mmCIF file of C-alpha atoms in Angstrom:
data_model
loop_
_atom_site.group_PDB
_atom_site.id
_atom_site.type_symbol
_atom_site.label_atom_id
_atom_site.label_comp_id
_atom_site.label_asym_id
_atom_site.label_seq_id
_atom_site.Cartn_x
_atom_site.Cartn_y
_atom_site.Cartn_z
ATOM 1 C CA MET T 1 -20.512 -12.453 1.478
ATOM 2 C CA PRO T 2 -24.204 -13.466 1.235
ATOM 3 C CA THR T 3 -25.557 -14.726 -2.063
ATOM 4 C CA PRO T 4 -27.542 -11.978 -3.844
ATOM 5 C CA GLN T 5 -31.321 -12.478 -3.868
ATOM 6 C CA ARG T 6 -32.448 -13.817 -7.231
ATOM 7 C CA SER T 7 -35.728 -12.816 -8.821
ATOM 8 C CA ALA T 8 -38.262 -15.428 -9.854
ATOM 9 C CA ARG T 9 -38.127 -16.320 -13.536
ATOM 10 C CA LYS T 10 -40.160 -19.526 -13.727
ATOM 11 C CA ALA T 11 -43.731 -20.575 -13.049
ATOM 12 C CA VAL T 12 -45.185 -23.951 -12.076
ATOM 13 C CA ILE T 13 -48.800 -24.865 -12.873
ATOM 14 C CA PRO T 14 -50.142 -28.119 -11.368
ATOM 15 C CA VAL T 15 -52.694 -29.675 -13.750
ATOM 16 C CA ALA T 16 -52.800 -33.320 -12.651
ATOM 17 C CA GLY T 17 -56.214 -33.227 -10.958
ATOM 18 C CA MET T 18 -59.018 -35.464 -12.222
ATOM 19 C CA GLY T 19 -61.642 -32.724 -12.440
ATOM 20 C CA THR T 20 -64.337 -34.811 -10.767
ATOM 21 C CA ARG T 21 -66.586 -31.791 -10.151
ATOM 22 C CA PHE T 22 -67.045 -31.435 -13.913
ATOM 23 C CA LEU T 23 -67.854 -35.030 -14.769
ATOM 24 C CA PRO T 24 -68.901 -36.376 -17.218
ATOM 25 C CA ALA T 25 -67.246 -33.730 -19.441
ATOM 26 C CA THR T 26 -63.842 -34.378 -17.876
ATOM 27 C CA LYS T 27 -63.921 -38.063 -18.769
ATOM 28 C CA ALA T 28 -62.380 -37.026 -22.092
ATOM 29 C CA VAL T 29 -61.424 -33.343 -21.748
ATOM 30 C CA PRO T 30 -59.027 -32.110 -19.035
ATOM 31 C CA LYS T 31 -60.803 -29.645 -16.757
ATOM 32 C CA GLU T 32 -58.083 -27.090 -17.458
ATOM 33 C CA LEU T 33 -59.029 -27.047 -21.156
ATOM 34 C CA LEU T 34 -62.714 -26.306 -20.626
ATOM 35 C CA PRO T 35 -63.325 -23.023 -22.458
ATOM 36 C CA VAL T 36 -63.892 -19.753 -20.672
ATOM 37 C CA VAL T 37 -65.639 -18.047 -23.597
ATOM 38 C CA ASP T 38 -63.274 -19.205 -26.370
ATOM 39 C CA ARG T 39 -59.983 -19.863 -24.598
ATOM 40 C CA PRO T 40 -59.177 -22.624 -22.114
ATOM 41 C CA ALA T 41 -58.878 -21.545 -18.512
ATOM 42 C CA LEU T 42 -55.285 -22.755 -18.606
ATOM 43 C CA GLN T 43 -54.357 -20.317 -21.363
ATOM 44 C CA TYR T 44 -55.422 -17.408 -19.169
ATOM 45 C CA ILE T 45 -53.083 -18.725 -16.452
ATOM 46 C CA VAL T 46 -50.088 -19.022 -18.787
ATOM 47 C CA GLU T 47 -50.738 -15.536 -20.139
ATOM 48 C CA GLU T 48 -50.787 -14.197 -16.578
ATOM 49 C CA ALA T 49 -47.392 -15.743 -15.877
ATOM 50 C CA ALA T 50 -45.954 -14.331 -19.100
ATOM 51 C CA ARG T 51 -47.272 -10.823 -18.347
ATOM 52 C CA ALA T 52 -45.473 -10.979 -15.001
ATOM 53 C CA GLY T 53 -42.189 -11.773 -16.751
ATOM 54 C CA LEU T 54 -42.165 -15.530 -16.115
ATOM 55 C CA ALA T 55 -41.428 -16.784 -19.607
ATOM 56 C CA GLU T 56 -40.699 -20.395 -18.629
ATOM 57 C CA VAL T 57 -43.620 -22.473 -17.412
ATOM 58 C CA LEU T 58 -43.677 -26.040 -16.114
ATOM 59 C CA MET T 59 -46.972 -27.918 -16.096
ATOM 60 C CA VAL T 60 -47.189 -30.834 -13.687
ATOM 61 C CA THR T 61 -49.533 -33.216 -15.460
ATOM 62 C CA GLY T 62 -50.981 -36.658 -14.846
ATOM 63 C CA ARG T 63 -52.562 -39.496 -16.755
ATOM 64 C CA ASN T 64 -55.072 -38.640 -19.472
ATOM 65 C CA LYS T 65 -53.725 -35.097 -19.765
ATOM 66 C CA ALA T 66 -51.976 -35.437 -23.125
ATOM 67 C CA ALA T 67 -54.491 -33.007 -24.643
ATOM 68 C CA ILE T 68 -52.868 -30.225 -22.609
ATOM 69 C CA GLU T 69 -49.518 -30.871 -24.262
ATOM 70 C CA ASP T 70 -51.231 -30.951 -27.655
ATOM 71 C CA PHE T 71 -52.912 -27.615 -27.015
ATOM 72 C CA PHE T 72 -49.610 -25.846 -26.338
ATOM 73 C CA ASP T 73 -47.908 -27.512 -29.324
ATOM 74 C CA ARG T 74 -47.851 -26.196 -32.879
ATOM 75 C CA THR T 75 -50.535 -27.375 -35.306
ATOM 76 C CA PRO T 76 -48.939 -26.973 -38.774
ATOM 77 C CA GLU T 77 -51.879 -28.455 -40.702
ATOM 78 C CA LEU T 78 -54.401 -26.132 -39.060
ATOM 79 C CA GLU T 79 -52.130 -23.116 -39.405
ATOM 80 C CA THR T 80 -51.557 -23.847 -43.100
ATOM 81 C CA ALA T 81 -55.299 -24.209 -43.699
ATOM 82 C CA LEU T 82 -56.008 -20.882 -42.000
ATOM 83 C CA GLU T 83 -53.233 -19.187 -43.966
ATOM 84 C CA LYS T 84 -54.708 -20.419 -47.244
ATOM 85 C CA LYS T 85 -58.107 -19.051 -46.237
ATOM 86 C CA GLY T 86 -56.562 -15.710 -45.310
ATOM 87 C CA ASP T 87 -58.071 -16.023 -41.830
ATOM 88 C CA ALA T 88 -55.469 -13.915 -40.041
ATOM 89 C CA GLY T 89 -57.532 -13.473 -36.889
ATOM 90 C CA ARG T 90 -58.018 -17.164 -36.135
ATOM 91 C CA LEU T 91 -54.437 -17.912 -37.196
ATOM 92 C CA ALA T 92 -53.135 -15.416 -34.641
ATOM 93 C CA ALA T 93 -55.391 -16.929 -31.953
ATOM 94 C CA VAL T 94 -54.125 -20.448 -32.713
ATOM 95 C CA ARG T 95 -50.498 -19.372 -32.575
ATOM 96 C CA GLU T 96 -50.987 -17.316 -29.429
ATOM 97 C CA SER T 97 -51.150 -20.321 -27.120
ATOM 98 C CA THR T 98 -47.841 -21.611 -28.487
ATOM 99 C CA ASP T 99 -45.995 -18.311 -28.551
ATOM 100 C CA VAL T 100 -47.040 -16.877 -25.173
ATOM 101 C CA ALA T 101 -44.397 -18.761 -23.162
ATOM 102 C CA GLN T 102 -41.945 -21.652 -23.266
ATOM 103 C CA VAL T 103 -43.990 -24.485 -21.791
ATOM 104 C CA HIS T 104 -42.489 -27.672 -20.322
ATOM 105 C CA PHE T 105 -44.193 -30.756 -18.905
ATOM 106 C CA VAL T 106 -43.513 -33.326 -16.190
ATOM 107 C CA ARG T 107 -45.711 -36.153 -14.887
ATOM 108 C CA GLN T 108 -46.719 -36.290 -11.244
ATOM 109 C CA GLY T 109 -47.132 -40.059 -11.460
ATOM 110 C CA GLU T 110 -49.609 -40.398 -8.597
ATOM 111 C CA ALA T 111 -52.061 -37.970 -7.047
ATOM 112 C CA ARG T 112 -50.538 -37.204 -3.643
ATOM 113 C CA GLY T 113 -51.611 -33.605 -3.207
ATOM 114 C CA LEU T 114 -50.529 -30.110 -4.163
ATOM 115 C CA GLY T 115 -47.331 -30.286 -2.141
ATOM 116 C CA HIS T 116 -46.280 -33.426 -3.982
ATOM 117 C CA ALA T 117 -47.106 -31.806 -7.318
ATOM 118 C CA VAL T 118 -44.952 -28.778 -6.506
ATOM 119 C CA LEU T 119 -42.110 -31.083 -5.478
ATOM 120 C CA GLN T 120 -41.989 -32.467 -9.025
ATOM 121 C CA ALA T 121 -40.740 -29.045 -10.152
ATOM 122 C CA ALA T 122 -37.523 -29.128 -8.095
ATOM 123 C CA ALA T 123 -35.192 -29.966 -10.983
ATOM 124 C CA PHE T 124 -36.861 -27.413 -13.260
ATOM 125 C CA VAL T 125 -36.696 -24.598 -10.713
ATOM 126 C CA GLY T 126 -33.238 -25.116 -9.263
ATOM 127 C CA GLU T 127 -32.051 -22.757 -6.522
ATOM 128 C CA GLU T 128 -34.174 -19.709 -7.217
ATOM 129 C CA PRO T 129 -37.614 -18.403 -6.261
ATOM 130 C CA PHE T 130 -40.530 -19.477 -8.433
ATOM 131 C CA ALA T 131 -44.251 -18.895 -8.808
ATOM 132 C CA VAL T 132 -47.032 -21.457 -8.471
ATOM 133 C CA LEU T 133 -50.335 -20.715 -10.187
ATOM 134 C CA LEU T 134 -53.386 -22.910 -9.639
ATOM 135 C CA GLY T 135 -55.643 -23.320 -12.636
ATOM 136 C CA ASP T 136 -58.961 -22.939 -10.799
ATOM 137 C CA ASP T 137 -58.264 -19.287 -9.969
ATOM 138 C CA LEU T 138 -58.390 -16.802 -12.832
ATOM 139 C CA ILE T 139 -57.131 -13.333 -11.932
ATOM 140 C CA ASP T 140 -58.370 -10.546 -14.170
ATOM 141 C CA ALA T 141 -55.616 -9.218 -16.433
ATOM 142 C CA ARG T 142 -56.322 -5.693 -15.133
ATOM 143 C CA ASP T 143 -55.387 -6.719 -11.574
ATOM 144 C CA HIS T 144 -51.647 -7.260 -11.271
ATOM 145 C CA LEU T 145 -51.647 -9.612 -8.297
ATOM 146 C CA LEU T 146 -48.751 -11.795 -9.419
ATOM 147 C CA GLU T 147 -46.612 -8.784 -10.269
ATOM 148 C CA GLN T 148 -47.210 -7.385 -6.778
ATOM 149 C CA MET T 149 -46.338 -10.713 -5.172
ATOM 150 C CA LEU T 150 -43.090 -10.922 -7.146
ATOM 151 C CA ALA T 151 -42.181 -7.406 -6.023
ATOM 152 C CA VAL T 152 -42.891 -8.271 -2.366
ATOM 153 C CA GLN T 153 -40.734 -11.397 -2.615
ATOM 154 C CA ALA T 154 -37.890 -9.456 -4.241
ATOM 155 C CA GLU T 155 -38.052 -6.886 -1.412
ATOM 156 C CA HIS T 156 -38.481 -9.173 1.601
ATOM 157 C CA GLY T 157 -37.118 -12.533 0.433
ATOM 158 C CA GLY T 158 -38.661 -15.754 1.670
ATOM 159 C CA SER T 159 -42.038 -16.715 0.227
ATOM 160 C CA VAL T 160 -45.258 -14.864 -0.569
ATOM 161 C CA ILE T 161 -48.819 -16.155 -0.858
ATOM 162 C CA ALA T 162 -52.048 -14.567 -2.089
ATOM 163 C CA LEU T 163 -54.849 -14.063 0.447
ATOM 164 C CA LEU T 164 -58.546 -13.288 0.152
ATOM 165 C CA ASP T 165 -60.945 -12.351 2.945
ATOM 166 C CA VAL T 166 -63.722 -14.925 2.497
ATOM 167 C CA GLY T 167 -65.535 -14.231 5.762
ATOM 168 C CA ARG T 168 -65.192 -16.430 8.811
ATOM 169 C CA GLU T 169 -68.283 -18.442 7.869
ATOM 170 C CA ASN T 170 -66.506 -19.739 4.729
ATOM 171 C CA ILE T 171 -62.967 -20.211 6.005
ATOM 172 C CA ASP T 172 -63.365 -23.948 6.657
ATOM 173 C CA LYS T 173 -63.231 -24.481 2.868
ATOM 174 C CA TYR T 174 -59.741 -22.957 2.571
ATOM 175 C CA GLY T 175 -56.291 -22.856 4.040
ATOM 176 C CA ALA T 176 -56.273 -20.053 6.643
ATOM 177 C CA VAL T 177 -53.494 -17.881 8.069
ATOM 178 C CA ALA T 178 -52.599 -16.136 11.292
ATOM 179 C CA ILE T 179 -51.033 -12.719 10.748
ATOM 180 C CA ARG T 180 -49.237 -9.847 12.397
ATOM 181 C CA GLU T 181 -50.064 -6.222 11.652
ATOM 182 C CA ASP T 182 -49.671 -5.023 8.062
ATOM 183 C CA THR T 183 -46.080 -4.358 7.100
ATOM 184 C CA GLN T 184 -47.343 -2.138 4.287
ATOM 185 C CA GLN T 185 -50.674 -1.496 2.616
ATOM 186 C CA GLY T 186 -52.228 -4.808 1.588
ATOM 187 C CA VAL T 187 -49.227 -6.873 2.723
ATOM 188 C CA VAL T 188 -49.183 -8.901 5.955
ATOM 189 C CA THR T 189 -46.626 -10.991 7.817
ATOM 190 C CA ILE T 190 -47.851 -14.554 8.297
ATOM 191 C CA THR T 191 -47.190 -16.269 11.621
ATOM 192 C CA GLY T 192 -49.064 -19.538 11.069
ATOM 193 C CA LEU T 193 -51.114 -21.573 8.591
ATOM 194 C CA VAL T 194 -53.740 -24.293 8.903
ATOM 195 C CA GLU T 195 -55.532 -26.266 6.206
ATOM 196 C CA LYS T 196 -59.371 -26.033 6.257
ATOM 197 C CA PRO T 197 -59.825 -25.322 9.971
ATOM 198 C CA PRO T 198 -63.207 -25.524 11.723
ATOM 199 C CA VAL T 199 -64.838 -22.100 11.662
ATOM 200 C CA ASP T 200 -64.506 -21.602 15.420
ATOM 201 C CA GLU T 201 -60.803 -22.510 15.336
ATOM 202 C CA ALA T 202 -59.726 -20.465 12.318
ATOM 203 C CA PRO T 203 -56.979 -17.927 13.091
ATOM 204 C CA SER T 204 -58.542 -15.350 10.732
ATOM 205 C CA SER T 205 -60.920 -15.018 7.792
ATOM 206 C CA LEU T 206 -58.016 -14.637 5.362
ATOM 207 C CA ALA T 207 -57.918 -17.594 2.971
ATOM 208 C CA ILE T 208 -55.045 -18.799 0.815
ATOM 209 C CA ILE T 209 -55.916 -18.589 -2.890
ATOM 210 C CA GLY T 210 -54.113 -20.064 -5.844
ATOM 211 C CA ARG T 211 -51.038 -17.862 -6.251
ATOM 212 C CA TYR T 212 -47.689 -18.428 -4.547
ATOM 213 C CA VAL T 213 -44.157 -17.122 -4.954
ATOM 214 C CA LEU T 214 -41.973 -19.626 -3.161
ATOM 215 C CA SER T 215 -38.387 -19.888 -2.030
ATOM 216 C CA PRO T 216 -36.587 -23.037 -3.249
ATOM 217 C CA GLU T 217 -36.190 -23.957 0.436
ATOM 218 C CA VAL T 218 -39.718 -25.309 0.230
ATOM 219 C CA PHE T 219 -38.514 -28.397 -1.659
ATOM 220 C CA ALA T 220 -36.436 -29.727 1.244
ATOM 221 C CA VAL T 221 -39.411 -29.300 3.572
ATOM 222 C CA LEU T 222 -41.823 -30.961 1.131
ATOM 223 C CA ARG T 223 -39.550 -34.016 0.961
ATOM 224 C CA GLU T 224 -39.985 -34.540 4.697
ATOM 225 C CA THR T 225 -43.648 -33.482 4.983
ATOM 226 C CA GLU T 226 -45.957 -36.323 5.969
ATOM 227 C CA PRO T 227 -49.394 -36.696 4.382
ATOM 228 C CA GLY T 228 -51.884 -34.432 6.127
ATOM 229 C CA ARG T 229 -55.523 -33.599 5.530
ATOM 230 C CA GLY T 230 -57.095 -35.979 3.017
ATOM 231 C CA GLY T 231 -54.040 -38.226 3.122
ATOM 232 C CA GLU T 232 -52.195 -35.828 0.803
ATOM 233 C CA ILE T 233 -48.942 -33.896 1.078
ATOM 234 C CA GLN T 234 -50.227 -30.385 1.708
ATOM 235 C CA LEU T 235 -48.297 -27.345 0.548
ATOM 236 C CA THR T 236 -49.906 -25.457 3.440
ATOM 237 C CA ASP T 237 -48.267 -27.844 5.932
ATOM 238 C CA ALA T 238 -44.842 -27.286 4.353
ATOM 239 C CA LEU T 239 -45.279 -23.516 4.520
ATOM 240 C CA ALA T 240 -46.324 -23.793 8.171
ATOM 241 C CA THR T 241 -43.090 -25.674 8.877
ATOM 242 C CA LEU T 242 -41.042 -22.986 7.140
ATOM 243 C CA VAL T 243 -42.709 -20.321 9.282
ATOM 244 C CA GLU T 244 -41.940 -22.309 12.438
ATOM 245 C CA ARG T 245 -38.296 -22.385 11.367
ATOM 246 C CA GLY T 246 -38.187 -18.620 10.962
ATOM 247 C CA HIS T 247 -38.563 -18.485 7.199
ATOM 248 C CA PRO T 248 -40.098 -15.133 6.116
ATOM 249 C CA LEU T 249 -43.618 -15.566 4.759
ATOM 250 C CA HIS T 250 -45.730 -12.635 3.607
ATOM 251 C CA GLY T 251 -49.257 -12.445 2.269
ATOM 252 C CA VAL T 252 -50.689 -10.082 -0.315
ATOM 253 C CA VAL T 253 -54.360 -9.426 0.450
ATOM 254 C CA PHE T 254 -56.205 -9.375 -2.869
ATOM 255 C CA ASP T 255 -59.316 -7.277 -3.404
ATOM 256 C CA GLY T 256 -59.540 -7.368 -7.189
ATOM 257 C CA ARG T 257 -61.385 -9.479 -9.737
ATOM 258 C CA ARG T 258 -61.019 -13.239 -9.294
ATOM 259 C CA TYR T 259 -62.931 -15.926 -11.170
ATOM 260 C CA ASP T 260 -63.204 -19.420 -9.669
ATOM 261 C CA THR T 261 -63.452 -21.972 -12.484
ATOM 262 C CA GLY T 262 -63.269 -24.977 -10.158
ATOM 263 C CA ASP T 263 -66.957 -24.767 -9.207
ATOM 264 C CA LYS T 264 -69.793 -25.193 -11.731
ATOM 265 C CA LEU T 265 -71.740 -22.097 -10.735
ATOM 266 C CA ASP T 266 -68.655 -19.911 -10.423
ATOM 267 C CA TYR T 267 -67.400 -21.256 -13.748
ATOM 268 C CA LEU T 268 -70.613 -20.096 -15.425
ATOM 269 C CA LYS T 269 -70.298 -16.713 -13.722
ATOM 270 C CA ALA T 270 -66.732 -16.381 -15.025
ATOM 271 C CA VAL T 271 -67.825 -17.119 -18.599
ATOM 272 C CA ILE T 272 -70.645 -14.562 -18.410
ATOM 273 C CA ARG T 273 -68.546 -11.879 -16.758
ATOM 274 C CA LEU T 274 -65.656 -12.153 -19.185
ATOM 275 C CA ALA T 275 -67.884 -12.475 -22.268
ATOM 276 C CA SER T 276 -70.001 -9.496 -21.220
ATOM 277 C CA GLU T 277 -66.902 -7.269 -21.190
ATOM 278 C CA ARG T 278 -65.728 -8.185 -24.688
ATOM 279 C CA GLU T 279 -66.331 -5.734 -27.506
ATOM 280 C CA ASP T 280 -67.404 -8.466 -29.928
ATOM 281 C CA LEU T 281 -69.789 -10.248 -27.551
ATOM 282 C CA GLY T 282 -70.590 -7.879 -24.718
ATOM 283 C CA PRO T 283 -73.297 -5.602 -26.153
ATOM 284 C CA ALA T 284 -75.422 -8.436 -27.530
ATOM 285 C CA LEU T 285 -74.898 -10.623 -24.461
ATOM 286 C CA ARG T 286 -75.775 -7.871 -21.993
ATOM 287 C CA SER T 287 -78.906 -7.052 -23.972
ATOM 288 C CA TRP T 288 -79.971 -10.693 -23.981
ATOM 289 C CA LEU T 289 -79.251 -11.083 -20.268
ATOM 290 C CA THR T 290 -81.418 -8.067 -19.483
ATOM 291 C CA GLU T 291 -84.301 -9.560 -21.485
ATOM 292 C CA PHE T 292 -83.748 -12.997 -19.976
ATOM 293 C CA VAL T 293 -83.819 -11.749 -16.386
ATOM 294 C CA ALA T 294 -86.860 -9.565 -17.083
ATOM 295 C CA ASP T 295 -88.744 -12.594 -18.412
ATOM 296 C CA LEU T 296 -87.988 -14.855 -15.466
ATOM 297 C CA PRO T 297 -90.910 -13.826 -13.183
ATOM 298 C CA ALA T 298 -93.414 -14.263 -16.030
ATOM 299 C CA GLU T 299 -92.030 -17.718 -16.790
ATOM 300 C CA GLY T 300 -92.231 -18.670 -13.126
ATOM 301 C CA ALA T 301 -95.815 -17.493 -12.934
ATOM 302 C CA SER T 302 -96.823 -19.440 -16.034
ATOM 303 C CA GLN T 303 -95.401 -22.624 -14.565
ATOM 304 C CA ALA T 304 -97.081 -22.143 -11.180
#
């Protein structure tokens, strides 16, 4: 009798990167803790996993990332001080990061790519499907991408990845996929993958973005995957091998709200977009932005 399909219960978040695009700030502060309004980008990611029912989270860290562990730890002195002041709002916000999920940590040891980082989660995951969430991609809480991916994996088995149509002119910046016809609305069957192909060689304009629901079979393939593009062990290469071996791989094509915090300009856009929608900040911020944009031509003319 075949073993029943298990549902994913755990999430893995790789956070070992050096954050070079945000130097010099990331000399001392992990990129993942840079605030998006008033919460670190990483907290949004953990909250997303928890909303999808993944209450256990493993962060794959590296050197100089101890501040991440501190952030998700309790701070008794701060909590006591806030309690004495009667500051219930800030006390709840401080405790939220600790209470949202059960967070574990493991060191990657050396930076050998995303595939190598995911491989560090093998003991934590065991023999069941699991999610991988990359910290540069924030998915709006109103768009239930991860929940949809988990449902697709539970229905079809195998692995599931998130896809975004970035236009063929931009596909050389991403991992790209070849697909068959839609199996259902917004879901495609993937027949091949390639990491950052030249534009004229890309199999489609569908790019892999930072959400995966993976079968534990990926670990055995990662152990035998040779370094690929950039001299790193690429998760894309391991998934391509699984497809070649007949492993089911589906893609969920996302058309919702995604904020890229791995790029300076897109990071600023994410802060503005999210702040402008908040009840406490939005009205004043939107008013100021309107005035600011209206004043720009006059300022340009005065400097001409």
